[in-house]
XYZ file of N, CA and C in Angstrom:
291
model
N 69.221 -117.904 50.145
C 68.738 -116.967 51.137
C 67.219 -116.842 51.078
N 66.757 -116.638 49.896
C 65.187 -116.371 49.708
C 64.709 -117.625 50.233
N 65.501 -119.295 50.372
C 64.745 -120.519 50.405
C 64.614 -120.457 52.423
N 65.429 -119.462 52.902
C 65.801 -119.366 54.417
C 64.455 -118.524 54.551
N 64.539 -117.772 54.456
C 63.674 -116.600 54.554
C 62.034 -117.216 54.158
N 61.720 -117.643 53.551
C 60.310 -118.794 53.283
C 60.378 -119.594 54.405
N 61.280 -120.330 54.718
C 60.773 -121.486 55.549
C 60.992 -120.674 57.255
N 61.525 -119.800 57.030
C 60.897 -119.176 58.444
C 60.042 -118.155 58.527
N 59.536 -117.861 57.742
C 57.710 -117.507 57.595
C 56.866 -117.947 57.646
N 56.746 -119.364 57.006
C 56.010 -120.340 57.170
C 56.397 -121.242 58.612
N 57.458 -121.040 59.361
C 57.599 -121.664 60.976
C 56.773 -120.447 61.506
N 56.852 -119.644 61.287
C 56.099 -118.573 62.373
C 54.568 -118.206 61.603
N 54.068 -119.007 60.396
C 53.129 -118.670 60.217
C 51.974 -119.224 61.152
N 50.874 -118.498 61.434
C 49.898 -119.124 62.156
C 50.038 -118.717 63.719
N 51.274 -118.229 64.265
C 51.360 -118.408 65.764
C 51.128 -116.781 66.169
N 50.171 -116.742 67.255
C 49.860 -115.823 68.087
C 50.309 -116.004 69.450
N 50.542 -114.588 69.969
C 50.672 -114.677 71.360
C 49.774 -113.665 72.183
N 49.457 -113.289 73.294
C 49.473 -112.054 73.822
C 50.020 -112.307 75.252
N 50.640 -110.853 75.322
C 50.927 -110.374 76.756
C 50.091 -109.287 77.157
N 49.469 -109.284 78.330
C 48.835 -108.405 79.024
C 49.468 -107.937 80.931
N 50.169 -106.823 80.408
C 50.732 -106.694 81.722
C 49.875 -105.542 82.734
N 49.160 -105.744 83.893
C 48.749 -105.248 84.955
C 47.465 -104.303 84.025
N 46.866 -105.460 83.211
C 45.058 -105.103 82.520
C 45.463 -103.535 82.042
N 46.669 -103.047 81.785
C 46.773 -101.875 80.836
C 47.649 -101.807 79.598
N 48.273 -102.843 79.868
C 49.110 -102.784 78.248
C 49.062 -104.091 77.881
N 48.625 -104.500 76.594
C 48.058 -105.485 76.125
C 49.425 -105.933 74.452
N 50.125 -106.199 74.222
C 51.098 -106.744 73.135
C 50.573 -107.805 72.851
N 50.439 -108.150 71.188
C 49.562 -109.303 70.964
C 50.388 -109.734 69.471
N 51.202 -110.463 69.180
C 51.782 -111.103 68.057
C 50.943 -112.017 67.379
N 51.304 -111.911 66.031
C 50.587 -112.841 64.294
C 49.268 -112.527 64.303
N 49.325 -110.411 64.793
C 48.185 -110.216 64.118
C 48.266 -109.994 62.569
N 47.212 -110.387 61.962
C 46.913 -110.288 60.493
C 46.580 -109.014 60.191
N 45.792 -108.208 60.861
C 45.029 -107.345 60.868
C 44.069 -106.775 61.490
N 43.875 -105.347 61.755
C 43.310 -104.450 62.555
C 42.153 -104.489 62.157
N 40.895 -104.950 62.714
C 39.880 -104.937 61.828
C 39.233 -103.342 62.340
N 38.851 -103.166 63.306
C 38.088 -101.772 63.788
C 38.697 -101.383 65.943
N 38.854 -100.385 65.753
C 39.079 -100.048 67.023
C 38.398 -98.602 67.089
N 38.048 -98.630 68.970
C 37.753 -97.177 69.089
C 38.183 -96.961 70.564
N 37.569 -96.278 71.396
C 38.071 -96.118 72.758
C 37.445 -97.172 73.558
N 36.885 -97.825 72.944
C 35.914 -99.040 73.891
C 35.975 -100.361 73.748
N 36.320 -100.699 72.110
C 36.921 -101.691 71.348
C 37.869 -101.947 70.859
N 38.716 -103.153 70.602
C 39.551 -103.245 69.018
C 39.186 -104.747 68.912
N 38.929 -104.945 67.699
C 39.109 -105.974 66.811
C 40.010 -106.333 65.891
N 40.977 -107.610 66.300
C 42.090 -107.824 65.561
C 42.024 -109.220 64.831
N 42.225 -109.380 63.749
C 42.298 -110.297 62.610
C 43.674 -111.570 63.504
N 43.593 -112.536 63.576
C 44.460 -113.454 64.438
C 44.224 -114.667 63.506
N 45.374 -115.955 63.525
C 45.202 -117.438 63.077
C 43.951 -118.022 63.515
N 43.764 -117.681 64.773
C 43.245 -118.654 65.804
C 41.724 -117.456 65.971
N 41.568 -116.934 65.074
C 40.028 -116.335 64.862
C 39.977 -115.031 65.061
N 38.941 -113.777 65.618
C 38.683 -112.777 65.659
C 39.048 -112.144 67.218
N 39.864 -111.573 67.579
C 40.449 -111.262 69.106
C 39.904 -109.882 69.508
N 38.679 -109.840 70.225
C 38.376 -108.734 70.458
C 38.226 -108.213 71.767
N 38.911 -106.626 71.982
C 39.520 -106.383 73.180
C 38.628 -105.500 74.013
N 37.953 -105.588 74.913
C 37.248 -104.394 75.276
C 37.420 -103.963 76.462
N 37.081 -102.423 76.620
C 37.611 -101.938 77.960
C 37.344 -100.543 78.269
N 38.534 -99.593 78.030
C 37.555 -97.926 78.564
C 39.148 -97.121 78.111
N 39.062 -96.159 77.099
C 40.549 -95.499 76.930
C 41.205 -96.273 76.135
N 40.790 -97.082 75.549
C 41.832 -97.798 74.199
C 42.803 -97.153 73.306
N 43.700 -97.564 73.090
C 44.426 -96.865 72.031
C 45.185 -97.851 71.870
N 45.527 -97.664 70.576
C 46.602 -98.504 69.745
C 48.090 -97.770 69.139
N 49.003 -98.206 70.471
C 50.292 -97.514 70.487
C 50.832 -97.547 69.142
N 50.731 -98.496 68.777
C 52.006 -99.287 68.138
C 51.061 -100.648 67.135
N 51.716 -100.782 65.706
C 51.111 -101.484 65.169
C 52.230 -101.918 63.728
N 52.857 -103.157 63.766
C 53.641 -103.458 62.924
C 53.030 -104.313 61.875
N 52.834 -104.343 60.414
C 52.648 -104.874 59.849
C 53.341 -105.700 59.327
N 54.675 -105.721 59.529
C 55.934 -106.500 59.084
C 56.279 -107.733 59.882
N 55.712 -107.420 61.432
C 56.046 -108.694 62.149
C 54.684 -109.182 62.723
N 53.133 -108.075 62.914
C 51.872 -108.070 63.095
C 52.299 -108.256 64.460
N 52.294 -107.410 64.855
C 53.011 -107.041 66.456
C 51.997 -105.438 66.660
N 51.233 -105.784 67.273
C 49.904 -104.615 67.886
C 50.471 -104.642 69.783
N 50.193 -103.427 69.514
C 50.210 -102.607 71.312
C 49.037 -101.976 71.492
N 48.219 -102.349 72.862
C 47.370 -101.524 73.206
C 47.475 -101.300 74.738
N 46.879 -100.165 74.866
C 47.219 -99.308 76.067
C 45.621 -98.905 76.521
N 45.211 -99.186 78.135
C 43.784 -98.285 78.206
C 43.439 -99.113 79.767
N 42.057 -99.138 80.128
C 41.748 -99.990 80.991
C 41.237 -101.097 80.457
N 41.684 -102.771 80.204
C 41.450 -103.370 79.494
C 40.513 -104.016 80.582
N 39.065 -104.755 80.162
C 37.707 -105.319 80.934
C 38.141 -107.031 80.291
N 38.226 -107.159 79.543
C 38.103 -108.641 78.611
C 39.018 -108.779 77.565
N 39.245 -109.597 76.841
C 39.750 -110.420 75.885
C 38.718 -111.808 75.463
N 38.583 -111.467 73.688
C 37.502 -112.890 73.793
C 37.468 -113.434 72.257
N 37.646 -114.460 72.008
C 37.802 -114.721 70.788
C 36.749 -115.324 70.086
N 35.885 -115.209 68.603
C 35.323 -115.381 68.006
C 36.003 -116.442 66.545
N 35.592 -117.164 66.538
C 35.942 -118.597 65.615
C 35.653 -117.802 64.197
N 36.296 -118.273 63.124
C 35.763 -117.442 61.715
C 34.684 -118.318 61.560
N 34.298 -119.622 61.906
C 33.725 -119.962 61.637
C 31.804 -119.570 61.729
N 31.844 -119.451 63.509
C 31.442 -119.250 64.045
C 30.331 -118.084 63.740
N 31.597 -116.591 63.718
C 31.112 -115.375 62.576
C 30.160 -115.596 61.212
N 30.527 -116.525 60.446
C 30.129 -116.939 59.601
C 28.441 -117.323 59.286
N 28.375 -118.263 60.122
C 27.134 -118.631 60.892
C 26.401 -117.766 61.135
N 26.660 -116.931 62.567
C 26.119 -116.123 62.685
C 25.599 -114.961 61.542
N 26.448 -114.280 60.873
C 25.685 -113.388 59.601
C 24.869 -114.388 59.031
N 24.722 -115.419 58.526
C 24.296 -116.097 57.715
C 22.652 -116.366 58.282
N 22.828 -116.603 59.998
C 21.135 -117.039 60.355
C 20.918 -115.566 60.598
N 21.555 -114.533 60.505
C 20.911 -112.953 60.591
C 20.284 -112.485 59.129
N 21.091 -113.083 58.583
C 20.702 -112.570 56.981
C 19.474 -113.405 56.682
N 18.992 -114.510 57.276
C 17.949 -115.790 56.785
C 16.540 -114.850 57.961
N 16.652 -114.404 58.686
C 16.167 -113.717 59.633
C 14.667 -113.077 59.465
């Protein structure tokens, strides 16, 4: 059972999704983690890099750490993703600055 349970963690490791239905409710799967949200932002930890949401009235309904299954609710403006790499870089020629 434990050898079942591994190899379908590791099938679903890495995969994100989002749904955004009518730019107010936003469901976003294989988040890792919430990095910062407020009424204007959220920043969510994702496989596929830094997913950051911006808009007007944010809130974060709903937030599972067990399946990394985030809900947000508000007037959503954008969706935009940042590479870790990318991030990286960037602090790095800010810090050389």
């Amino acid at each position: 059972m434990t050898n079942e349970i591994t190899a379908a963690k590791n099938e679903t490791a890495g995969r994100h999704s989002i749904v955004l239905e009518d730019r107010r409710n936003l469901t976003a799967t294989g988040v890792l983690a919430v990095l910062s949200y407020d009424s204007f932002t959220a920043a969510l930890e994702t496989p596929r890099g830094t997913l950051t949401i911006g808009g007007e009235n944010l809130t974060v309904s709903e937030l599972s750490v067990s399946t990394g299954e985030v809900k947000i609710s508000g007037s959503i403006e954008y969706l935009q993703y940042t590479d870790k790499k990318e991030m990286r870089e960037s602090f790095f020629k800010r810090l050389v600055r």
